Each structure stands twice: as C-alpha cells, then as structure tokens.
Amino acid sequence: DGEEGEEGEKADKTKKKAAPVEVDFISEDNDIDEAVLFGRPAHMSTLSLTKAQQRSDTNNLLPNDEHFSTDNLVKLFIKPGKRITGLLFKHRVTLQSEKDADQ
Amino acid sequence: SLLGQYFQEAQRSLVAQRKIIVSMQQLHEGAVQWNMEEQFTRKFLLLVNRMLTCKKGDKSADKVVEFIGSYVGRLQEEEEDRDEDEDDEEEESTVASRFCEALIRHVLRGTQAKDRHVRFRCCHILSTVINSLSDIDDDLFEDLRDSMFARSYDKDASTRLKAVLALCRIQSSAEEGEEESAEEKQLQELLLSLIQNDPSADVRRAILFNLKVTKKTLPYLLERARDTNSITRRSVYGRTMKSIGDFRMLRIGMREKLLQWGLKDRDTSVEQAATKMLVTQWLETCDGSVLELLQRLDVLNSTVAETAVEIIFDQKPQMVSNLSFKDSWDTLTPETAFLARVYAQYCLKKGYDDLVDAQVPEVTKIAFFIERDLQNLTVDEEGYSEREFVLEQLLLLAQQLDFGDEIGRRKIVDVLTNALTNKDLSDTLVSAVVNVFHKLCTRERDFIQVLVEIVVDIEDIARESEDPDRVLCTTLRCLAITQTVLEQVETSLESNVELSGLLDSLVLPSVRSHVITIRERGLRCLGLLSLLSREQASDNLMVFGHCVHKGEAEFKVEALKIMSDILVLHGRSVLDLPDKVDSESVHKLYYQALKNADIPELQAVAAEGLFKLLLCGVFSNPDLLAGILLNYFDPQSASNGALKQVLSFCIPVYAYSRDENQQVLGSVAIPAIDRILRHLEDIEDDPLTGATEMMQQVLDWTDPRRVVSITNQSSTETTSRVHYDLAFDILSYLSECRERAEHRAYTSALTKLYFPGLTAEELTKLKEAVVRCHEAIEGIDNVSLNAFNRFVASVENMEPVGVVDGVAEKE
C-alpha cells in the first residue's frame, strides 16, 4: 500500500551538503531522560485540534466553478451570440463628448 | 554495545538492514537463552528513545523506523513458521509477542508527550508495526487503537498523518456484504469524517489512498475530485480511478460529474489527469469504441459529452480518420446521432472536408431523415425524448452543411416550414429549426420574412380553433419562434416592418397575458426587440424596471438581464429622457438587487450587469462601487458562490483597466471597510479578524502600478495619486479607531503604499495629516506603533519634485 504520495515539497537543499545528520546510538551514558521525553502538557486538550478546527464547513471542497471570464463581460445576457466590441472604450467617447457639451 | 552499533548502521542504509536484522535476531535469541531477554528489550527501547525527538523529514530517523518495523515483521514471520511446524495451540506468550508488547507499551507513552516530534515519531513507529502484531494482548491492541483514534485529531499534521495510516492498516478485511463489527464500523466512520474535515491536504490524501473501496466509501473517495488541493484532485483521476479499475462500477451520474469536474478543472495538471483517465482508461474499457463510451454516459442530458468526444478526437487522430457511419443513418440512436453530429462539427472545424464528404450524407438525404423522424414524433409516446434528441442532432448537423444544392435547399425548407407550422415542437426543436432557416437564408430580410409568415400562418390556423389549450400552445410556439429569430437578427427594428407587426400582434399582448409562461416569453421577446430599437428601449425601460422592482423572482432576474443588455447596447441615450426612466432610479434598482440575499441569482446578475455598465462608462456613480465593496466584504455573501466569483473577477478587472476607475475605488474603499467592520462588531464574536486581509485587497486593487497602460508609459513611472489619496483616509480612520485589529490593519497598510514623486505642496499636506493622526491616536499596540513610525520616517525622507510648466521634474 502507499503512504502520502507526492507532497510537493521544495527541492531538497541538503543534497549538495554532507551526509544527513546521524543519531548517536553509540556513546554510552547518553540515554534520554524519559520523564522529559514523555513529559505531558499541563492540559491534554492542548495537543488536539479545537472543535472548530476539526470541522470544515465546505468539506474542504472547492465551490462550484461558474467559469466566469472576460467572455461573460463582452456578451449580452439574452443575446449571447452578440459580442460587444470595445466594451472598455465605446461609451468613453460618449462621456468625453458629453463633458465637452457641458462646458 | 552491539545493539548500539546495529542501530547506528541501520540508520545509514536500508539495504544493510537485512543483514543487521539477522544478527540482531541471533543476539536476541542468545539473550533469551541466557535469561537476559528483558535486558535486551530494555536496551533496545533506550536506543529507540534516542531518535524519538527527530523531526519529520529526518532521513536517518526514518530509516530507523523502517528498521524497527522490519525487525518486528521478521519476528512475526519466525513465529508463524514455528507455529506451522509445531502445531502448537497453546496460548503461551512468545518471544515475539513479549517483545512487541513491550515495544508498544513503551512507545504508547510518547503519544501524549508535550513534544510534537515525539508524538510524531511514536505514531510513525506504531503505524509501521501495526500490521505485524498478530499475537499481542487484546487489551493492549485496544489501547493502541484508542491512541491512534485520539492522535488522528492531534494538532500536528504529521502526527495525524501517521495515526491515520495506522488506522487505515487495521481496516476490516471483510468482503463486501459480510457483516462488520461495531469497532470496524466505528473506524470507518472516523476515516470518512476525516477525509472530509481534516485541515491538512496530506492527511486527506493519505486516507484517499488507503481507504478500502466499498459501495459506501466510493462516493467519499470520488468527492475528493473537488478537493481544494490540486494534488489530491489529480490523484482521484489517476491513482484512485486506476485502483477501481472499471469505470462502469460508478453510477452514470458520477461518471458525468467526474468528467465535468476534471475536464474543466482550472489546474492543468488535474485537467491532464482527467484527460488521461478518459482516453487511456475509460476508452480502453470500451475497447476503444467512442460509441460504447457514449452509451455509458447520459448523452441526452450531458453537459460534458461533447467536450469529452472532442478531447478524444484530439488525442486519437487515427480514430477520426477511421470512424465510419455508413450503416448508422437509417436507424439513428441518440448516441450515434450525437457522435455523427459532433464528428461532422469537429471535421469541419479542422478542415477535414473530405472526411465529411465521405461519412455524412448530402443535404437532401438529411432532409429526408428529418422529415421521416418528424412524422414519427408523437408526444407522450414512449421513447419521445430519445427521438426528439436524435432530431435535434440532425438539425444541428444540418446547420453545419452546405446548401449549394438547390433541390436539397427546397426540400429542407418545405420540411421545416411544414414542421414549424403544423407540429407541436418543443422549444429545443423550434430553436434548432429556426437556426437552420438562418443558415439557409443568405439575407436577413428573407430570414425574417419567411419566419414571420410562418408565425402568421400558425396564428391563422389557431384562430379557427375554439380550443383554448390549442391557442395557448400555438401562442407559446409563436413566441418561441419569435425569440429565436430575434436572437439572430442584427438589423434595426425600424428597417423591419414585419417585426414591428409581430411586436403589436403577438409580443405586446403576451406581456399582458394572465398566463405566466406567456408573460415570461413575451417579456423576453420584448427585451430582444428593445435591443433592436432605441425608441422601444427607452419606452419599455419602465416596464422592465417595474418587473425588477415588483415582479416574481424569475421575472426580476429576467428583467434585470434585459435592462443590463439595453443599457450596455444603447448606453445612456435611453435614460433621463422626459417622462422616461432616470439614472438615479436605475442605480437604486441595481443596488437593491445586489443586496437581495433571498434571490442569489439576482445578486449575481446585478453584479455582472453593474460591472458591464461601469466598464463601458454608462454608470460612474461612486456609491455603486461602495455598495459593491460592502457586498464583497460582507461574510453573508460568501454563501452566494456565483456572486463571489463574479465580484472576485470583476473588481480587479475594473480597477486595473483605468486610472480613473482606481481613483473611484480608492475614494470609497476605506469608508466601506469601516462600515463593514462596524457591522461585524454587531453580529459576530470575533469580528475584526478579516481587517488586515480586507485592507490588503484594497491596496492590491488600488496599486497604481497594476493598471494596464494604454499609453507607452511604463507602469513603474506612473504618476497616479491613488495611494496618496488613500493615505489621508487611512490616517483619518487610524486616528479614531480603538481596536487592535484595526490599528494593525491600517498601520500595516500605510507601510505598503506606493507614492510617485510628490510635489512640495503635496508632501506638506501629507506630513500635516500624519501629525494630526499622531496626536489623536490612542491605545495603540507596539507592533502597530512601529509600523506607523516606519511610515512616518519614510515620509520624512521623501524628496519633493519640482513642478515646471505643469510637468513634474525631480529637483
């Protein structure tokens, strides 16, 4: 069976350096204090996710994609075959001429 | 010590571990013989202790865990061999079971350690050995299981990952249909809950890879095709579907959904994985037959079948050349008709005209097929939907073909005229028929003339009937024809007297009908007519406005769409005329619609319409922008997905398209944020958490460097004062707010503002505002104060630029 699969981690920077750090199993009298090693926190609840963190309102799913794009902006609602060219500039001309008329 | 050396070497190489394990086993056996079993175990565990603080990613530690797992596995193998030999039924403890129990007991101590690395490594070890623990005490196994349950909610994601792997490895091995124990059910429930709710994508993916595939779990697995993480989504199309093997195990609805989601996923890696699944797995399951694949989908209702077929054609050009429809035409099924149509469409698009000539019959033949199928079409008969679908495909096909042949043209015109006039066709078919006429008629005048004649004929026939249902039917059909015609017409209403005739005889009466469906269609037709005539548009705007204001939900939506189209097309020329609708009222209409949370579709239409009008300059009122921002930042609108997507897309497009747009946005942004924050304070417990994010978005939208430049001015040389103006608003609100979240958000924003070269006068004004703010600030925290001081310092250090002849110049 498989484990985590790809995780998208960054490139392993240690490849170019020396061999990976080793754990010391050799030296005697280097044993770890188990009271510290297995020492518990004051409150066990600090080890866990909060109730809020345990739940995802969306089940960690993307919302439905409406595929909204500039295509929507240059088409009409009820006449989709018709494209509005120059959407950004068409009525700018009108505005400019209206401004001139106002002065 | 020897054991120490074994561990030391084991952490270096997996390959070397095999020999080491053999040696260690001998050492272990020797210890047992010499009554030193406990010392061996004790020493072993002390060595294990030394790597428990190694964090995730430590390769040496990983190898040690492998080592431990392999050793336990080896012990178990030996036990099994021995059992086979001796046929020993006694429940004595063995070396293996005693060792494992000691190991488990020891490692379990670390699963609740304060140090997260220790918890991680302990779970790592436990998940590695859990499959090899056949002989341990039931209570101990129970403790182990409970521990993994608890760690699957650990704060540390890596720990949760290992715990979850451990749990996956003790899933029930019962066959489908066999009864599961209560514990097994509980385990499955947990895994199903975690795959949906765990915050870490890695954990969710681990469950995806290791959860047993059953009828119950399948939907949960496939649902991950919409997981927020793209690697997870991609894995569903690759690994998961491959392990399922035959896509026919999925319900048809699920097959459609998977294709829909995958082939249109915005992430290319997911899209590619879905394509690969379709073309290499699904198609192969169907022996390479596209037709059979289509039969496994729901072509009648599919939104993705066409895309899927085209993708297959793209990937398999050989298939395109070899497809043959020779015998299909006489007895078309929905799948063959669909495939033929899409095939013809595809070949014409690619320029494979010879293929079309070879495989598709001439227009005359097609006309014959259409005529035959129309005659056989009886409503309410079994198989109606399928026959209607086939007809639709034939009509769509006809739209693509060449009507050079005069006899073919005549034939098809006759067939279709007859059908429209005398048959009770559905909207889909009416639309398809009219579109064929559109292709047939070279001039728009002819197109309109022919179809208006048909409508008049239909009305004449209906008038002779006394049956009100008949009249209803025919009116609806006439409206359907009119609608499709108007959707295609480009020339103005004034130059088409026939259409004006229809307006009076059919459309206006329909708009006033007491039958809702007729009113709906009448409204749509009136809207389409208004697009063709400025006069009609300004006359009818009142009607549409009234609909938006007072109508039923569907009418509101429809009318707002129509209004938006009218305003985009005709511009402000239809507003503010005497006795006609004024701009102010229209602004209000949009604003109200945008806020109408009861009708999500209306909100989305209002947003889309508003932006079209803002972009083309028909609207320019800053209040509209303020309303949009309020809406965007209001957490309530998060529930309207379509609205959120429209706004997320359009606000930056609007802002970056022009300096002036950014300025308008900037002028209303800070007051809008303040208003939202005040609103949140009233309704939420932790209201101000989003303040910094909101400010950041506003800064992005108003960043002058991001405006698409239409002149040759490079974006780094922009002289836009948007952020400069924004500074005054920020300073003003900063001086008055008292909450830490606001102080943080505003001061952080100040440090990110972009100023072009400022004149001396501008700098002075800014410095004065800074001073005023500084004097008025109260209760500010250190982080915010530091940010503020950084901003003050940078302003102090700014050099003014001189202004010579109206052109700014550095001094």
JSON list of C-alpha atoms in Angstrom, two decimals, chain A residues 1-9 12 20-32 34-42 44-49 53-70 72-82 84 86-92 94-95 98-99, chain B residues 1 4 7-8 11-12 42 46-47 49-50 52-54 56 59-60 106 109-110 112-114 118-119 151 153-155 160-162 165 169 196-199 204-205 209-210 223-224 226-228 233-234 239 264 266 486-487 489-490 524 527-528 532 561 564-565 568-569 571-572 608 612 615-617 642 645-646 649-650 658 660:
[
{"chain": "A", "resi": 1, "resn": "ASP", "atom": "CA", "xyz": [0.00, 0.00, 0.00]},
{"chain": "A", "resi": 2, "resn": "GLY", "atom": "CA", "xyz": [1.10, 3.56, -0.34]},
{"chain": "A", "resi": 3, "resn": "GLU", "atom": "CA", "xyz": [1.92, 6.35, 2.02]},
{"chain": "A", "resi": 4, "resn": "GLU", "atom": "CA", "xyz": [1.46, 10.03, 1.50]},
{"chain": "A", "resi": 5, "resn": "GLY", "atom": "CA", "xyz": [2.37, 10.11, -2.15]},
{"chain": "A", "resi": 6, "resn": "GLU", "atom": "CA", "xyz": [3.70, 13.31, -3.51]},
{"chain": "A", "resi": 7, "resn": "GLU", "atom": "CA", "xyz": [3.77, 16.17, -1.07]},
{"chain": "A", "resi": 8, "resn": "GLY", "atom": "CA", "xyz": [5.02, 18.91, -3.31]},
{"chain": "A", "resi": 9, "resn": "GLU", "atom": "CA", "xyz": [7.96, 19.63, -1.01]},
{"chain": "A", "resi": 12, "resn": "ASP", "atom": "CA", "xyz": [15.98, 19.02, -1.10]},
{"chain": "A", "resi": 20, "resn": "PRO", "atom": "CA", "xyz": [22.42, 13.63, 6.68]},
{"chain": "A", "resi": 21, "resn": "VAL", "atom": "CA", "xyz": [22.72, 14.23, 10.40]},
{"chain": "A", "resi": 22, "resn": "GLU", "atom": "CA", "xyz": [23.08, 10.98, 12.32]},
{"chain": "A", "resi": 23, "resn": "VAL", "atom": "CA", "xyz": [21.55, 9.97, 15.57]},
{"chain": "A", "resi": 24, "resn": "ASP", "atom": "CA", "xyz": [24.06, 8.93, 18.18]},
{"chain": "A", "resi": 25, "resn": "PHE", "atom": "CA", "xyz": [23.41, 5.35, 19.19]},
{"chain": "A", "resi": 26, "resn": "ILE", "atom": "CA", "xyz": [26.97, 4.59, 20.12]},
{"chain": "A", "resi": 27, "resn": "SER", "atom": "CA", "xyz": [28.01, 6.57, 23.15]},
{"chain": "A", "resi": 28, "resn": "GLU", "atom": "CA", "xyz": [27.11, 5.03, 26.47]},
{"chain": "A", "resi": 29, "resn": "ASP", "atom": "CA", "xyz": [25.54, 7.09, 29.22]},
{"chain": "A", "resi": 30, "resn": "ASN", "atom": "CA", "xyz": [23.85, 9.19, 26.64]},
{"chain": "A", "resi": 31, "resn": "ASP", "atom": "CA", "xyz": [20.38, 7.92, 27.40]},
{"chain": "A", "resi": 32, "resn": "ILE", "atom": "CA", "xyz": [17.49, 10.33, 27.38]},
{"chain": "A", "resi": 34, "resn": "GLU", "atom": "CA", "xyz": [12.22, 9.58, 29.95]},
{"chain": "A", "resi": 35, "resn": "ALA", "atom": "CA", "xyz": [10.46, 11.94, 32.30]},
{"chain": "A", "resi": 36, "resn": "VAL", "atom": "CA", "xyz": [11.33, 14.74, 29.92]},
{"chain": "A", "resi": 37, "resn": "LEU", "atom": "CA", "xyz": [10.92, 12.71, 26.75]},
{"chain": "A", "resi": 38, "resn": "PHE", "atom": "CA", "xyz": [7.44, 11.52, 27.60]},
{"chain": "A", "resi": 39, "resn": "GLY", "atom": "CA", "xyz": [6.54, 14.55, 29.66]},
{"chain": "A", "resi": 40, "resn": "ARG", "atom": "CA", "xyz": [2.93, 15.54, 29.27]},
{"chain": "A", "resi": 41, "resn": "PRO", "atom": "CA", "xyz": [1.46, 19.01, 28.92]},
{"chain": "A", "resi": 42, "resn": "ALA", "atom": "CA", "xyz": [-0.50, 20.65, 31.69]},
{"chain": "A", "resi": 44, "resn": "MET", "atom": "CA", "xyz": [-4.18, 17.36, 27.33]},
{"chain": "A", "resi": 45, "resn": "SER", "atom": "CA", "xyz": [-6.55, 19.43, 25.23]},
{"chain": "A", "resi": 46, "resn": "THR", "atom": "CA", "xyz": [-3.61, 21.50, 24.02]},
{"chain": "A", "resi": 47, "resn": "LEU", "atom": "CA", "xyz": [-2.44, 18.52, 21.99]},
{"chain": "A", "resi": 48, "resn": "SER", "atom": "CA", "xyz": [-5.56, 18.39, 19.84]},
{"chain": "A", "resi": 49, "resn": "LEU", "atom": "CA", "xyz": [-7.21, 20.46, 17.20]},
{"chain": "A", "resi": 53, "resn": "GLN", "atom": "CA", "xyz": [-10.55, 23.22, 13.52]},
{"chain": "A", "resi": 54, "resn": "GLN", "atom": "CA", "xyz": [-11.85, 19.67, 13.31]},
{"chain": "A", "resi": 55, "resn": "ARG", "atom": "CA", "xyz": [-14.73, 20.67, 11.11]},
{"chain": "A", "resi": 56, "resn": "SER", "atom": "CA", "xyz": [-14.75, 22.06, 7.63]},
{"chain": "A", "resi": 57, "resn": "ASP", "atom": "CA", "xyz": [-17.93, 23.81, 6.58]},
{"chain": "A", "resi": 58, "resn": "THR", "atom": "CA", "xyz": [-17.15, 23.06, 2.97]},
{"chain": "A", "resi": 59, "resn": "ASN", "atom": "CA", "xyz": [-15.77, 19.53, 3.50]},
{"chain": "A", "resi": 60, "resn": "ASN", "atom": "CA", "xyz": [-12.58, 21.00, 2.07]},
{"chain": "A", "resi": 61, "resn": "LEU", "atom": "CA", "xyz": [-14.19, 21.11, -1.34]},
{"chain": "A", "resi": 62, "resn": "LEU", "atom": "CA", "xyz": [-14.00, 23.82, -3.97]},
{"chain": "A", "resi": 63, "resn": "PRO", "atom": "CA", "xyz": [-17.22, 25.67, -4.67]},
{"chain": "A", "resi": 64, "resn": "ASN", "atom": "CA", "xyz": [-18.98, 25.10, -7.98]},
{"chain": "A", "resi": 65, "resn": "ASP", "atom": "CA", "xyz": [-16.95, 26.77, -10.65]},
{"chain": "A", "resi": 66, "resn": "GLU", "atom": "CA", "xyz": [-19.00, 29.22, -12.65]},
{"chain": "A", "resi": 67, "resn": "HIS", "atom": "CA", "xyz": [-16.11, 29.67, -15.09]},
{"chain": "A", "resi": 68, "resn": "PHE", "atom": "CA", "xyz": [-16.63, 33.39, -15.10]},
{"chain": "A", "resi": 69, "resn": "SER", "atom": "CA", "xyz": [-14.29, 35.14, -17.53]},
{"chain": "A", "resi": 70, "resn": "THR", "atom": "CA", "xyz": [-13.93, 38.18, -19.77]},
{"chain": "A", "resi": 72, "resn": "ASN", "atom": "CA", "xyz": [-19.04, 36.94, -19.88]},
{"chain": "A", "resi": 73, "resn": "LEU", "atom": "CA", "xyz": [-18.27, 40.63, -19.86]},
{"chain": "A", "resi": 74, "resn": "VAL", "atom": "CA", "xyz": [-18.33, 41.05, -23.64]},
{"chain": "A", "resi": 75, "resn": "LYS", "atom": "CA", "xyz": [-21.54, 39.12, -24.20]},
{"chain": "A", "resi": 76, "resn": "LEU", "atom": "CA", "xyz": [-25.15, 40.12, -23.64]},
{"chain": "A", "resi": 77, "resn": "PHE", "atom": "CA", "xyz": [-27.35, 38.20, -21.23]},
{"chain": "A", "resi": 78, "resn": "ILE", "atom": "CA", "xyz": [-30.27, 37.48, -23.53]},
{"chain": "A", "resi": 79, "resn": "LYS", "atom": "CA", "xyz": [-28.47, 37.55, -26.86]},
{"chain": "A", "resi": 80, "resn": "PRO", "atom": "CA", "xyz": [-25.30, 35.54, -26.25]},
{"chain": "A", "resi": 81, "resn": "GLY", "atom": "CA", "xyz": [-24.34, 35.44, -29.90]},
{"chain": "A", "resi": 82, "resn": "LYS", "atom": "CA", "xyz": [-23.73, 39.16, -29.94]},
{"chain": "A", "resi": 84, "resn": "ILE", "atom": "CA", "xyz": [-19.80, 43.90, -27.53]},
{"chain": "A", "resi": 86, "resn": "GLY", "atom": "CA", "xyz": [-14.68, 47.91, -27.42]},
{"chain": "A", "resi": 87, "resn": "LEU", "atom": "CA", "xyz": [-16.53, 47.49, -24.15]},
{"chain": "A", "resi": 88, "resn": "LEU", "atom": "CA", "xyz": [-13.90, 49.42, -22.32]},
{"chain": "A", "resi": 89, "resn": "PHE", "atom": "CA", "xyz": [-13.83, 52.36, -24.66]},
{"chain": "A", "resi": 90, "resn": "LYS", "atom": "CA", "xyz": [-17.11, 52.61, -26.53]},
{"chain": "A", "resi": 91, "resn": "HIS", "atom": "CA", "xyz": [-19.01, 54.87, -24.21]},
{"chain": "A", "resi": 92, "resn": "ARG", "atom": "CA", "xyz": [-15.94, 56.67, -23.11]},
{"chain": "A", "resi": 94, "resn": "THR", "atom": "CA", "xyz": [-19.85, 59.47, -25.32]},
{"chain": "A", "resi": 95, "resn": "LEU", "atom": "CA", "xyz": [-18.71, 60.61, -21.91]},
{"chain": "A", "resi": 98, "resn": "GLU", "atom": "CA", "xyz": [-20.88, 64.96, -23.05]},
{"chain": "A", "resi": 99, "resn": "LYS", "atom": "CA", "xyz": [-18.27, 66.60, -20.90]},
{"chain": "B", "resi": 1, "resn": "SER", "atom": "CA", "xyz": [27.38, -2.01, 22.72]},
{"chain": "B", "resi": 4, "resn": "GLY", "atom": "CA", "xyz": [24.01, 0.41, 19.54]},
{"chain": "B", "resi": 7, "resn": "PHE", "atom": "CA", "xyz": [21.14, 0.94, 15.17]},
{"chain": "B", "resi": 8, "resn": "GLN", "atom": "CA", "xyz": [23.98, 3.22, 14.15]},
{"chain": "B", "resi": 11, "resn": "GLN", "atom": "CA", "xyz": [20.15, 4.50, 10.06]},
{"chain": "B", "resi": 12, "resn": "ARG", "atom": "CA", "xyz": [22.55, 4.74, 7.14]},
{"chain": "B", "resi": 42, "resn": "ARG", "atom": "CA", "xyz": [15.32, -2.59, 27.71]},
{"chain": "B", "resi": 46, "resn": "LEU", "atom": "CA", "xyz": [16.62, 3.02, 25.26]},
{"chain": "B", "resi": 47, "resn": "LEU", "atom": "CA", "xyz": [18.09, 3.22, 21.78]},
{"chain": "B", "resi": 49, "resn": "ASN", "atom": "CA", "xyz": [14.37, 6.80, 22.73]},
{"chain": "B", "resi": 50, "resn": "ARG", "atom": "CA", "xyz": [17.31, 8.50, 21.09]},
{"chain": "B", "resi": 52, "resn": "LEU", "atom": "CA", "xyz": [12.08, 9.97, 19.14]},
{"chain": "B", "resi": 53, "resn": "THR", "atom": "CA", "xyz": [12.87, 13.67, 19.05]},
{"chain": "B", "resi": 54, "resn": "CYS", "atom": "CA", "xyz": [13.86, 13.62, 15.38]},
{"chain": "B", "resi": 56, "resn": "LYS", "atom": "CA", "xyz": [9.72, 14.79, 10.22]},
{"chain": "B", "resi": 59, "resn": "LYS", "atom": "CA", "xyz": [16.05, 10.55, 6.83]},
{"chain": "B", "resi": 60, "resn": "SER", "atom": "CA", "xyz": [18.17, 8.76, 9.41]},
{"chain": "B", "resi": 106, "resn": "HIS", "atom": "CA", "xyz": [6.81, 1.88, 25.66]},
{"chain": "B", "resi": 109, "resn": "ARG", "atom": "CA", "xyz": [3.91, 6.53, 26.46]},
{"chain": "B", "resi": 110, "resn": "GLY", "atom": "CA", "xyz": [5.11, 9.03, 23.92]},
{"chain": "B", "resi": 112, "resn": "GLN", "atom": "CA", "xyz": [0.71, 12.14, 24.58]},
{"chain": "B", "resi": 113, "resn": "ALA", "atom": "CA", "xyz": [4.04, 13.86, 25.03]},
{"chain": "B", "resi": 114, "resn": "LYS", "atom": "CA", "xyz": [4.25, 17.63, 25.04]},
{"chain": "B", "resi": 118, "resn": "VAL", "atom": "CA", "xyz": [7.97, 12.65, 19.99]},
{"chain": "B", "resi": 119, "resn": "ARG", "atom": "CA", "xyz": [4.28, 12.20, 19.29]},
{"chain": "B", "resi": 151, "resn": "ARG", "atom": "CA", "xyz": [-3.92, 11.16, 17.59]},
{"chain": "B", "resi": 153, "resn": "TYR", "atom": "CA", "xyz": [-7.09, 14.79, 16.00]},
{"chain": "B", "resi": 154, "resn": "ASP", "atom": "CA", "xyz": [-3.59, 15.85, 17.01]},
{"chain": "B", "resi": 155, "resn": "LYS", "atom": "CA", "xyz": [-2.69, 19.49, 16.46]},
{"chain": "B", "resi": 160, "resn": "ARG", "atom": "CA", "xyz": [-2.23, 12.95, 12.37]},
{"chain": "B", "resi": 161, "resn": "LEU", "atom": "CA", "xyz": [-0.92, 11.58, 9.11]},
{"chain": "B", "resi": 162, "resn": "LYS", "atom": "CA", "xyz": [0.83, 8.66, 10.77]},
{"chain": "B", "resi": 165, "resn": "LEU", "atom": "CA", "xyz": [-2.10, 5.48, 8.21]},
{"chain": "B", "resi": 169, "resn": "ARG", "atom": "CA", "xyz": [-3.91, -0.52, 8.09]},
{"chain": "B", "resi": 196, "resn": "GLN", "atom": "CA", "xyz": [-13.83, 15.39, 4.57]},
{"chain": "B", "resi": 197, "resn": "ASN", "atom": "CA", "xyz": [-12.83, 17.50, 7.52]},
{"chain": "B", "resi": 198, "resn": "ASP", "atom": "CA", "xyz": [-9.11, 17.23, 8.25]},
{"chain": "B", "resi": 199, "resn": "PRO", "atom": "CA", "xyz": [-7.49, 20.60, 7.60]},
{"chain": "B", "resi": 204, "resn": "ARG", "atom": "CA", "xyz": [-6.94, 13.72, 3.42]},
{"chain": "B", "resi": 205, "resn": "ARG", "atom": "CA", "xyz": [-4.87, 12.35, 0.58]},
{"chain": "B", "resi": 209, "resn": "PHE", "atom": "CA", "xyz": [-5.01, 6.33, -0.99]},
{"chain": "B", "resi": 210, "resn": "ASN", "atom": "CA", "xyz": [-5.64, 3.83, 1.75]},
{"chain": "B", "resi": 223, "resn": "GLU", "atom": "CA", "xyz": [-15.85, 13.53, -3.93]},
{"chain": "B", "resi": 224, "resn": "ARG", "atom": "CA", "xyz": [-12.17, 14.40, -3.48]},
{"chain": "B", "resi": 226, "resn": "ARG", "atom": "CA", "xyz": [-13.25, 18.66, -5.94]},
{"chain": "B", "resi": 227, "resn": "ASP", "atom": "CA", "xyz": [-10.83, 18.83, -3.00]},
{"chain": "B", "resi": 228, "resn": "THR", "atom": "CA", "xyz": [-9.28, 22.26, -2.53]},
{"chain": "B", "resi": 233, "resn": "ARG", "atom": "CA", "xyz": [-7.84, 16.14, -7.08]},
{"chain": "B", "resi": 234, "resn": "ARG", "atom": "CA", "xyz": [-5.33, 14.89, -9.57]},
{"chain": "B", "resi": 239, "resn": "ARG", "atom": "CA", "xyz": [-4.47, 6.56, -8.66]},
{"chain": "B", "resi": 264, "resn": "LYS", "atom": "CA", "xyz": [-12.85, 21.69, -16.91]},
{"chain": "B", "resi": 266, "resn": "ARG", "atom": "CA", "xyz": [-8.64, 25.21, -13.80]},
{"chain": "B", "resi": 486, "resn": "LEU", "atom": "CA", "xyz": [-34.78, 37.93, -32.66]},
{"chain": "B", "resi": 487, "resn": "GLU", "atom": "CA", "xyz": [-31.71, 36.30, -31.15]},
{"chain": "B", "resi": 489, "resn": "VAL", "atom": "CA", "xyz": [-31.38, 39.49, -36.08]},
{"chain": "B", "resi": 490, "resn": "GLU", "atom": "CA", "xyz": [-28.84, 42.30, -36.38]},
{"chain": "B", "resi": 524, "resn": "ARG", "atom": "CA", "xyz": [-38.02, 38.06, -23.30]},
{"chain": "B", "resi": 527, "resn": "GLY", "atom": "CA", "xyz": [-36.41, 42.70, -24.43]},
{"chain": "B", "resi": 528, "resn": "LEU", "atom": "CA", "xyz": [-34.90, 41.36, -27.63]},
{"chain": "B", "resi": 532, "resn": "LEU", "atom": "CA", "xyz": [-33.02, 46.43, -31.93]},
{"chain": "B", "resi": 561, "resn": "LYS", "atom": "CA", "xyz": [-30.83, 40.90, -17.54]},
{"chain": "B", "resi": 564, "resn": "SER", "atom": "CA", "xyz": [-28.48, 45.40, -18.44]},
{"chain": "B", "resi": 565, "resn": "ASP", "atom": "CA", "xyz": [-28.33, 44.44, -22.09]},
{"chain": "B", "resi": 568, "resn": "VAL", "atom": "CA", "xyz": [-24.88, 48.22, -22.44]},
{"chain": "B", "resi": 569, "resn": "LEU", "atom": "CA", "xyz": [-26.05, 48.37, -26.04]},
{"chain": "B", "resi": 571, "resn": "GLY", "atom": "CA", "xyz": [-25.87, 53.48, -23.42]},
{"chain": "B", "resi": 572, "resn": "ARG", "atom": "CA", "xyz": [-27.16, 56.49, -21.57]},
{"chain": "B", "resi": 608, "resn": "GLU", "atom": "CA", "xyz": [-22.37, 41.22, -13.60]},
{"chain": "B", "resi": 612, "resn": "LYS", "atom": "CA", "xyz": [-20.51, 45.79, -17.60]},
{"chain": "B", "resi": 615, "resn": "LEU", "atom": "CA", "xyz": [-16.66, 49.29, -17.54]},
{"chain": "B", "resi": 616, "resn": "CYS", "atom": "CA", "xyz": [-18.29, 50.92, -20.52]},
{"chain": "B", "resi": 617, "resn": "GLY", "atom": "CA", "xyz": [-18.92, 54.15, -18.65]},
{"chain": "B", "resi": 642, "resn": "ALA", "atom": "CA", "xyz": [-21.73, 32.74, -8.09]},
{"chain": "B", "resi": 645, "resn": "GLN", "atom": "CA", "xyz": [-16.90, 34.63, -8.21]},
{"chain": "B", "resi": 646, "resn": "VAL", "atom": "CA", "xyz": [-18.31, 37.48, -10.29]},
{"chain": "B", "resi": 649, "resn": "PHE", "atom": "CA", "xyz": [-13.15, 38.54, -11.08]},
{"chain": "B", "resi": 650, "resn": "CYS", "atom": "CA", "xyz": [-14.67, 41.92, -11.92]},
{"chain": "B", "resi": 658, "resn": "ARG", "atom": "CA", "xyz": [-8.14, 52.59, -16.00]},
{"chain": "B", "resi": 660, "resn": "GLU", "atom": "CA", "xyz": [-9.91, 56.83, -13.06]}
]
